[in-house]
Amino acid sequence: MLLWLCLCWGFSPSAGQPDSELMARYLEQQLLADYSIVEQVARRVPRQAKFLQRLETRPRMSEFHVRSTIISRYAFTTVSCTMVNSGSEAREAVFEMQIPAAAFISNFTMSIGNKTYYGEVTGKEKKNTTDDKERHKKPPSPAEGRENGYETFKASVLVPRKMQARFMLHYEELLQRRLGKYEYTVSIRPQQLVGRLRVEVNILENSGIVNLEVPPLRNSKQKGNGKAEGDVSPPPSTVIGHTKTLAKVTFNPSVVEQSRIARNGILGDFIIRYDVNRELSVGDVQILNGYFVHYFAPTDLPPLPKNVVFVLDSSASMVGTKLKQTKEALFTILQDLRPEDHFNIIGFSNRIKVWQQDRLVPVTPNNIRDAKKYIHNMSPTGGTNINGALQTGAKLLNDYIAQNDIDARSVSLIIFLTDGRPTVGETQSSKILSNTKDAIRDKFCLFTIGIGNDVDHKLLERMALENCGMTRLFQEDEDAASHLKGFYDEIGTPLLSDIRVDYPEDDVEQVTQNFFPNYFNGSEIIIAGKLINRTSDKLHVEVTASNSKKYILLKTDVAIDLQSKNDIRGVPGLEDGKGDNNYIERAWSYLTIKELLNSRLKSDDSQEKDNLMEKAKSMALAYNFVTPFTVLKMKEAGLHSEPPQEEFISPSTDGIGEKVQSLQGHKAPPGIRRGQDKQRIKISKTSADGDPHFVIDFPSSKFSVCFNIDGEPGDILRLVSDHKESGVTVNGQLIGAPAPPNGHKKHRTYFSTITILSNKPERSYLEITPRRVILDDGERLVLSCGRSAVVRSRSLEVSISAFSNITVTIRDSISFVILIHHYKKPAPYQRNHLGFYISNSKGLSSDSHGLLGQFLNHEVKLLQESLNTSHQEVGQNQTEALKANPTNTLKVKGRLVPVVWKQRRIYNGQQEVDCWFAKNNADKLIDGSYKDYLASHPFDIGSSFGTINSL
C-alpha cells in the first residue's frame, strides 16, 4: 500500500520521516474519515482512481480494536477487525492474529456484506478427508506459524467489490506469574496503517493491583525477553488509570503516530505487567457459583539451597552465535549462584565431558573462576548425544545426593540445553524418555531449553513434563543470552519444596493438581475445583510445605458466601462482560483441560491416552474451547443477520473432569500436628499481660503471687533468662499509652514486642508483634498473625492461631504462649499488645532468671501474721482464712514481702485469678530492683543477673 501511495502522490519512500508523517496525516484526514459508509470509499480516492485501483491488491483495514477484561488473572480477549474492499473486483482479505500458545480460542465470527458466518467448536475427527471447502471462503487456521510462545490464527475470505468484511475473534487465557509479574500481551501487527486502532484492557483484582507498568512496544526479535531495555516509557497515546483494585489501560494511536512506530504497520506487542498484594498465608482463595480458584504465591521466604547440573550442547550445530550467547548467559548465571549452592557442568556432543568428575562443587570464587574457564574453552564439534548426556547428568546428581549429607530440603535439578535432535547414541525419542525417567527416579527435576528451528520440541517438552520441570524454546535469531538468563531467573530461587494443598474431601471434587515439588520465587501455584457441599458456609484450606530446615503448615477457613466480593456485575468498565461473570468456573475448566492434555502427553498407554483425549474433548466442547482435539467450523448464520453476541452458558460438567494429579512419586512432608484452631490452649497462670500485670503460679503451695511493673515506654524487660543452661532468653519491649481518665497513673505501658532467643542446638530467634512473627534461624521467615500457620524445624515449632495466639515450643520441653490483643475501636489509652504466658518450663534450668524465670523452680511461703508480730507459716488449708487480712507476708529467699489479696483477669480476659499482690514494683519479691531487669536491646541475652550481653 505504501508503494501505491508513493506513486500516486509523488512521495518518495526514502524521503525521510517528515514525508512519511505527511502521507500518514493525509490518510487519516482524507481517505479514512468515514469507513462505515462503504459506498463513499471509492469517492475518497482522488484522481487517477483507475490507476490506483489497479495497483491496490488487498482490502484496506479500517478498524482494529482489541478489548480485554482480566479478572483475577483470567483474561477474556476480543479482537475486532474491519477490512474494506474499495476496488472494482472481489479481493481476498486475510485476517491474521498472533495469540499466546497457552490461550484457548472460544469464538470466531465473520461478516461479509449482509452474510454472517459463525464458528462452531466440534470434535476433531481422527481422519479428516473433507475437502469440499466453499469457493469464496477459507476456514480459519488457529495454529499456523508458531513463534516462541505464540501461535498465528489466520482466516481469509473473498470480499466483493465496494464491500467490507468484519472479523471477530475471542480467546481466553490464565495469566502466568513469572519473575514477580503477570504479563498480558496483545499482538498488534495489522501490516498496514489503520484508521481506527484501539486497545483497551480492563483489570480487576480484589487483592489489590501493584507495580502496574506498560513498557514500550516489543518487536518479534525481543519476544520472550521479559525485560525492557533502554526507553521504558509506555507507547505513545497510552493512557493508564487505576484505583486500588481496578485498572484501565488504553492504546489509541493515530495514523501519524502509527507511522512513527513502523511504516509497514507491524507495531509489535503491547504489554501490560502487574502484580497483586500478597503475604505469607494460604493465598488468595476466590469462590463463585459453586467453583473456587486458589492462588498461592508467598513472599518473604529465604531461598532453598540448590544442587544444579548444567548440561550444555557443544555439538557442531552450536557453532557461532548460539554457543557464544550460551556462554555469555552461563557466565552471568554462575555469578548469581549462592554460597550454599553446589554445581557442576557437562558439555556434550558425540563425546561427553564432565567438568568435575563424580562430584558437585560448592560455590566459591575459585570454583566460579574455573567454571568460567571451562565454559570459555568449550568448542563446537561432533554430533548430539542427548541420551548419554542426560544419563551422565542424572548419575552425577544421584550419586551426589546418595553419598553426601545434603540438606534434606535442598532442591536438586538439571538444566539441559540443546539446539538439535539426537544424532549419536540412542536416537529413538521413546527410549530417551524412558531412560531419562528411569535415571531420575523422581528424585529431582529436569528443565529443558531448545534453541532454533531444528530442535525436537516434543521431546524436550515431554522430558520436562515427566520430570516435574519446564521447557522453553527460543528462536535462532533471538537474543538467546537474555532468554537463558531470564529462564534461569525463573527457577534459580526455590523458596518451598513438597507443597501440598488440601481441602476437605467431603466439600470439594474435581480438584486440579494439588501437589507441587517446588515453588520458585516470582511464580505462582494455582489450584481450582468444584464445591459439592453447598450447605457449608466456609471452605477449610491447608497448605503444607518445606522451607530449608523448616516445615510449614498454613491453614484458614474461607467464607463461601463471597458473592458480593467476587461478582463483577456492576463493576465500572466491566458492564458488558457476559461470560466474564463465570470467570472462576472458566478458570477451573481451563486448568483442567490443560492438565488432561499434559497427562495425555506423558502417557505411554494407548487406552489411557484415548480416555484422557475424550475427557479433554468433552470439556472443551462444553466450554467452547478450541484445543488439539476440537476444531472451529464455520457456518452461515443466514441473510441479514447480526453477528451472534458472545454468551457463555454454564453447562453441566458432571463426570467430565476428574482429579488430575501428577505427583511424580514425590512424597508429601511428614505429618504435622493439625489441632483445631479453636481448641483451648493449655497454659499455666504464670504470665505477664496487660499493663503489664505479672502472675506467678506456685502449684505446690496452691496460691499465686502477682505484681505490677511500672516501666517507661521503650523499656525492654528481661522475662526469662536461661541462656547459659537451656540457651533460652525471653525479652519484652514496652509501648506507652495515655492513662485512663481519673486514673492514678501518668501513663500505661503494654508489651508491643516479645523476643525469644534460643542457641541450642542451633541459634534462632523469634520477634513477635501483634501483626507479624519473624523467625530467623540463619534464614529469615516472616509470618502474618492474621493467618493460621505452623512452622516446625528440628528443635523449634511456632504455631499461629489467626488473630488469637502464638505458641512457641522449644525442644518439646519448653513452651510459651503469646496472646494477641487487638482492639477494633481502641480508646485513647488502649494499644494493640501482647501477653506472655509460660505453658511448659520443664526444659528451663534451676538457674533460670528474669522477672518470671526466677520463680519457676522456687517456692514461696505465706506467713500467718503481719510484719509487726511473730511469723508462722501457713498450711495449705489455712490460706482461705487469711484472705480477709488486709496485710500478709510472703517469705521469698529469706526476704519478707508484704502482700494483699487481689483478683486478676488473665487468658485474654476470660478467666480470673486470685493472687497475693506485691506492691512497689515487686520490691523485695524479685531479686534486686526493677532496673536490674532492663535489657539494652531486644536481643540482649544477659548471661548472668545484672549483666548485659548480645547474641
Short mmCIF file of C-alpha atoms in Angstrom, two decimals, residues 307-602:
data_model
loop_
_atom_site.label_atom_id
_atom_site.label_comp_id
_atom_site.label_asym_id
_atom_site.label_seq_id
_atom_site.Cartn_x
_atom_site.Cartn_y
_atom_site.Cartn_z
CA ASN A 307 22.25 -28.70 43.70
CA VAL A 308 22.35 -27.98 39.97
CA VAL A 309 23.98 -29.67 36.99
CA PHE A 310 24.19 -27.70 33.73
CA VAL A 311 24.14 -29.98 30.66
CA LEU A 312 25.14 -27.97 27.57
CA ASP A 313 25.11 -28.91 23.91
CA SER A 314 28.51 -28.28 22.28
CA SER A 315 27.88 -30.11 19.00
CA ALA A 316 28.91 -28.67 15.65
CA SER A 317 25.48 -27.11 15.07
CA MET A 318 26.04 -24.78 18.03
CA VAL A 319 28.83 -23.01 16.17
CA GLY A 320 28.72 -19.22 16.05
CA THR A 321 26.13 -17.06 17.78
CA LYS A 322 24.28 -19.83 19.63
CA LEU A 323 27.30 -21.09 21.55
CA LYS A 324 28.58 -17.57 22.11
CA GLN A 325 25.28 -16.45 23.65
CA THR A 326 25.05 -19.63 25.71
CA LYS A 327 28.48 -18.92 27.18
CA GLU A 328 27.52 -15.31 27.93
CA ALA A 329 24.38 -16.44 29.74
CA LEU A 330 26.25 -19.08 31.76
CA PHE A 331 28.86 -16.55 32.87
CA THR A 332 26.08 -14.42 34.36
CA ILE A 333 24.21 -17.41 35.82
CA LEU A 334 27.33 -18.70 37.57
CA GLN A 335 27.80 -15.29 39.15
CA ASP A 336 24.24 -15.49 40.54
CA LEU A 337 24.75 -18.83 42.32
CA ARG A 338 24.53 -18.52 46.11
CA PRO A 339 27.25 -19.62 48.59
CA GLU A 340 25.07 -22.50 49.86
CA ASP A 341 24.58 -23.92 46.33
CA HIS A 342 26.54 -26.76 44.68
CA PHE A 343 27.01 -27.24 40.93
CA ASN A 344 28.73 -28.97 38.03
CA ILE A 345 28.86 -28.59 34.24
CA ILE A 346 28.62 -31.18 31.46
CA GLY A 347 29.38 -30.40 27.83
CA PHE A 348 28.22 -32.90 25.22
CA SER A 349 28.46 -33.59 21.51
CA ASN A 350 29.27 -37.11 20.34
CA ARG A 351 31.54 -37.17 23.40
CA ILE A 352 30.50 -36.25 26.95
CA LYS A 353 32.85 -34.11 29.04
CA VAL A 354 32.27 -33.57 32.76
CA TRP A 355 33.98 -30.54 34.32
CA GLN A 356 34.39 -32.01 37.83
CA GLN A 357 34.33 -35.82 37.83
CA ASP A 358 31.96 -37.59 40.26
CA ARG A 359 31.04 -34.61 42.39
CA LEU A 360 29.31 -31.29 42.74
CA VAL A 361 31.43 -28.42 44.00
CA PRO A 362 30.45 -25.61 46.37
CA VAL A 363 30.11 -22.05 45.16
CA THR A 364 33.43 -20.34 45.89
CA PRO A 365 35.26 -17.59 43.99
CA ASN A 366 37.87 -20.08 42.77
CA ASN A 367 35.29 -22.63 41.60
CA ILE A 368 33.32 -19.96 39.75
CA ARG A 369 36.53 -18.75 38.08
CA ASP A 370 37.48 -22.27 36.98
CA ALA A 371 33.95 -22.99 35.74
CA LYS A 372 34.05 -19.90 33.57
CA LYS A 373 37.36 -21.01 32.10
CA TYR A 374 35.87 -24.42 31.29
CA ILE A 375 32.87 -22.87 29.56
CA HIS A 376 35.06 -20.39 27.68
CA ASN A 377 37.14 -23.26 26.25
CA MET A 378 34.14 -25.25 25.02
CA SER A 379 34.28 -25.61 21.23
CA PRO A 380 31.54 -26.85 18.84
CA THR A 381 32.27 -30.22 17.27
CA GLY A 382 30.68 -33.58 16.52
CA GLY A 383 27.11 -34.90 16.82
CA THR A 384 24.43 -34.74 19.54
CA ASN A 385 24.30 -37.48 22.18
CA ILE A 386 21.26 -36.34 24.17
CA ASN A 387 20.65 -39.67 25.88
CA GLY A 388 24.25 -40.10 27.03
CA ALA A 389 24.44 -36.54 28.37
CA LEU A 390 21.25 -36.90 30.40
CA GLN A 391 22.32 -40.28 31.79
CA THR A 392 25.65 -38.80 32.88
CA GLY A 393 23.99 -35.78 34.48
CA ALA A 394 21.40 -37.90 36.31
CA LYS A 395 24.05 -40.31 37.64
CA LEU A 396 26.21 -37.42 38.80
CA LEU A 397 23.32 -35.85 40.73
CA ASN A 398 22.01 -39.17 42.11
CA ASP A 399 25.46 -40.15 43.38
CA TYR A 400 25.96 -36.76 44.98
CA ILE A 401 22.61 -36.98 46.79
CA ALA A 402 23.32 -40.53 47.97
CA GLN A 403 26.92 -40.02 49.10
CA ASN A 404 26.65 -36.63 50.79
CA ASP A 405 24.75 -35.45 53.83
CA ILE A 406 22.95 -32.78 51.87
CA ASP A 407 20.16 -30.71 53.35
CA ALA A 408 17.03 -32.85 53.08
CA ARG A 409 15.07 -29.84 51.84
CA SER A 410 17.55 -28.55 49.28
CA VAL A 411 16.40 -28.54 45.67
CA SER A 412 18.24 -30.62 43.06
CA LEU A 413 17.80 -30.01 39.35
CA ILE A 414 19.29 -30.46 35.88
CA ILE A 415 19.23 -27.62 33.34
CA PHE A 416 19.57 -29.13 29.85
CA LEU A 417 20.19 -27.07 26.69
CA THR A 418 20.34 -28.21 23.06
CA ASP A 419 19.75 -26.86 19.57
CA GLY A 420 19.13 -30.11 17.72
CA ARG A 421 17.87 -33.66 17.65
CA PRO A 422 19.66 -36.80 18.86
CA THR A 423 22.15 -38.00 16.25
CA VAL A 424 24.61 -40.08 18.30
CA GLY A 425 23.96 -42.98 20.65
CA GLU A 426 20.29 -43.63 21.40
CA THR A 427 18.26 -41.63 18.87
CA GLN A 428 14.76 -43.02 19.44
CA SER A 429 12.69 -40.49 21.40
CA SER A 430 10.65 -43.07 23.33
CA LYS A 431 13.83 -44.78 24.54
CA ILE A 432 15.42 -41.48 25.57
CA LEU A 433 12.27 -40.59 27.53
CA SER A 434 12.11 -43.90 29.38
CA ASN A 435 15.86 -43.91 30.05
CA THR A 436 15.71 -40.37 31.44
CA LYS A 437 12.74 -41.15 33.68
CA ASP A 438 14.42 -44.31 34.98
CA ALA A 439 17.62 -42.41 35.69
CA ILE A 440 15.98 -39.50 37.52
CA ARG A 441 13.55 -41.71 39.51
CA ASP A 442 11.50 -38.72 40.73
CA LYS A 443 14.40 -37.50 42.87
CA PHE A 444 14.88 -34.16 41.14
CA CYS A 445 13.52 -32.05 38.29
CA LEU A 446 14.68 -31.60 34.71
CA PHE A 447 14.38 -28.25 32.94
CA THR A 448 14.91 -28.20 29.17
CA ILE A 449 15.81 -25.39 26.77
CA GLY A 450 15.67 -25.56 22.98
CA ILE A 451 17.32 -23.08 20.60
CA GLY A 452 16.48 -22.78 16.92
CA ASN A 453 14.12 -24.49 14.50
CA ASP A 454 15.81 -27.91 14.36
CA VAL A 455 15.19 -28.82 17.99
CA ASP A 456 12.84 -31.70 18.86
CA HIS A 457 10.28 -29.61 20.71
CA LYS A 458 8.02 -32.53 21.67
CA LEU A 459 10.92 -34.49 23.12
CA LEU A 460 12.08 -31.58 25.28
CA GLU A 461 8.55 -30.77 26.38
CA ARG A 462 7.76 -34.32 27.40
CA MET A 463 11.09 -34.83 29.18
CA ALA A 464 10.37 -31.76 31.30
CA LEU A 465 6.74 -32.73 31.96
CA GLU A 466 7.64 -36.27 33.03
CA ASN A 467 10.30 -34.99 35.42
CA CYS A 468 8.48 -32.09 37.15
CA GLY A 469 10.27 -29.42 35.12
CA MET A 470 9.50 -26.79 32.49
CA THR A 471 10.65 -26.20 28.93
CA ARG A 472 11.43 -23.07 26.92
CA LEU A 473 12.04 -22.63 23.20
CA PHE A 474 13.96 -19.73 21.68
CA GLN A 475 14.29 -18.79 18.04
CA GLU A 476 17.72 -18.81 16.49
CA ASP A 477 17.70 -15.10 15.66
CA GLU A 478 16.56 -14.03 19.13
CA ASP A 479 18.73 -12.84 22.00
CA ALA A 480 19.46 -16.27 23.46
CA ALA A 481 21.70 -14.90 26.21
CA SER A 482 18.95 -12.79 27.79
CA HIS A 483 16.40 -15.60 27.28
CA LEU A 484 18.60 -18.12 29.05
CA LYS A 485 19.29 -15.74 31.90
CA GLY A 486 15.58 -14.92 32.16
CA PHE A 487 14.64 -18.61 32.30
CA TYR A 488 17.27 -19.27 34.96
CA ASP A 489 15.94 -16.34 36.98
CA GLU A 490 12.54 -18.05 36.99
CA ILE A 491 13.89 -21.26 38.55
CA GLY A 492 17.05 -20.01 40.24
CA THR A 493 15.44 -19.15 43.57
CA PRO A 494 13.44 -22.05 45.02
CA LEU A 495 11.57 -20.99 48.17
CA LEU A 496 9.48 -24.05 49.05
CA SER A 497 9.56 -27.75 48.29
CA ASP A 498 6.95 -30.50 48.54
CA ILE A 499 3.99 -28.14 48.57
CA ARG A 500 0.64 -29.81 49.18
CA VAL A 501 -2.72 -28.03 49.24
CA ASP A 502 -5.60 -29.85 50.91
CA TYR A 503 -9.33 -29.27 51.16
CA PRO A 504 -11.92 -31.45 52.99
CA GLU A 505 -12.80 -34.40 50.75
CA ASP A 506 -16.50 -34.03 51.56
CA ASP A 507 -16.54 -30.39 50.43
CA VAL A 508 -14.78 -30.42 47.04
CA GLU A 509 -14.41 -32.52 43.91
CA GLN A 510 -12.62 -32.44 40.56
CA VAL A 511 -9.72 -30.52 42.08
CA THR A 512 -6.79 -29.80 39.78
CA GLN A 513 -3.21 -30.69 40.69
CA ASN A 514 -2.65 -30.07 44.40
CA PHE A 515 0.93 -31.29 44.94
CA PHE A 516 3.93 -29.37 43.61
CA PRO A 517 7.59 -30.42 44.01
CA ASN A 518 8.88 -26.84 44.11
CA TYR A 519 7.77 -23.25 44.36
CA PHE A 520 10.12 -20.71 42.78
CA ASN A 521 10.36 -17.06 43.73
CA GLY A 522 8.22 -14.86 41.47
CA SER A 523 5.97 -17.69 40.27
CA GLU A 524 2.54 -18.83 41.45
CA ILE A 525 0.73 -22.07 42.26
CA ILE A 526 -2.86 -22.28 41.05
CA ILE A 527 -5.47 -24.87 42.07
CA ALA A 528 -9.15 -24.90 41.12
CA GLY A 529 -12.11 -27.15 41.83
CA LYS A 530 -15.84 -27.56 42.39
CA LEU A 531 -17.73 -27.29 45.65
CA ILE A 532 -20.04 -30.19 46.48
CA ASN A 533 -21.13 -29.14 49.95
CA ARG A 534 -23.35 -26.17 49.18
CA THR A 535 -24.72 -26.09 52.77
CA SER A 536 -21.38 -25.19 54.31
CA ASP A 537 -20.60 -21.51 54.84
CA LYS A 538 -16.83 -21.95 54.72
CA LEU A 539 -14.08 -23.89 52.98
CA HIS A 540 -11.16 -25.13 55.08
CA VAL A 541 -7.78 -24.82 53.36
CA GLU A 542 -4.43 -26.23 54.50
CA VAL A 543 -1.06 -25.76 52.81
CA THR A 544 1.94 -27.83 53.91
CA ALA A 545 5.42 -27.22 52.57
CA SER A 546 9.12 -27.36 53.39
CA ASN A 547 11.43 -24.37 53.57
CA SER A 548 15.08 -25.19 54.18
CA LYS A 549 15.19 -26.69 57.69
CA LYS A 550 11.56 -25.93 58.48
CA TYR A 551 8.17 -27.47 57.80
CA ILE A 552 5.35 -25.01 57.27
CA LEU A 553 1.62 -25.54 57.76
CA LEU A 554 -0.71 -22.71 56.75
CA LYS A 555 -4.43 -23.01 57.31
CA THR A 556 -7.57 -20.92 57.22
CA ASP A 557 -11.31 -21.03 56.68
CA VAL A 558 -12.55 -19.14 53.62
CA ALA A 559 -16.11 -17.82 53.65
CA ILE A 560 -18.11 -19.41 50.83
CA ASP A 561 -20.67 -16.62 50.68
CA LEU A 562 -18.45 -14.30 48.68
CA GLN A 563 -20.99 -13.38 46.00
CA SER A 564 -20.73 -9.68 46.72
CA LYS A 565 -16.91 -9.76 46.67
CA ASN A 566 -16.30 -11.88 43.56
CA ASP A 567 -19.37 -10.99 41.48
CA ILE A 568 -18.28 -8.46 38.89
CA ARG A 569 -21.71 -7.29 37.80
CA GLY A 570 -21.92 -3.55 38.13
CA VAL A 571 -18.18 -3.01 38.28
CA PRO A 572 -17.29 0.13 36.24
CA GLY A 573 -15.65 -0.76 32.94
CA LEU A 574 -16.83 -4.38 33.02
CA GLU A 575 -20.54 -3.79 32.41
CA ASP A 576 -20.84 -5.58 29.08
CA GLY A 577 -18.98 -8.74 30.06
CA LYS A 578 -21.36 -11.67 29.83
CA GLY A 579 -19.22 -14.76 30.04
CA ASP A 580 -16.95 -12.88 32.43
CA ASN A 581 -19.42 -13.48 35.26
CA ASN A 582 -18.40 -17.16 35.24
CA TYR A 583 -14.69 -16.41 35.28
CA ILE A 584 -13.88 -18.75 38.18
CA GLU A 585 -15.68 -21.67 36.55
CA ARG A 586 -13.94 -20.99 33.26
CA ALA A 587 -10.56 -20.77 35.00
CA TRP A 588 -11.29 -24.20 36.51
CA SER A 589 -12.20 -25.65 33.10
CA TYR A 590 -9.10 -24.06 31.51
CA LEU A 591 -6.78 -25.60 34.14
CA THR A 592 -8.49 -28.99 33.98
CA ILE A 593 -8.19 -29.22 30.19
CA LYS A 594 -4.53 -28.16 30.33
CA GLU A 595 -3.79 -30.91 32.86
CA LEU A 596 -5.65 -33.52 30.82
CA LEU A 597 -3.57 -32.54 27.77
CA ASN A 598 -0.33 -32.77 29.77
CA SER A 599 -1.34 -36.13 31.25
CA ARG A 600 -2.04 -37.46 27.78
CA LEU A 601 1.31 -36.20 26.51
CA LYS A 602 3.12 -38.04 29.31
#
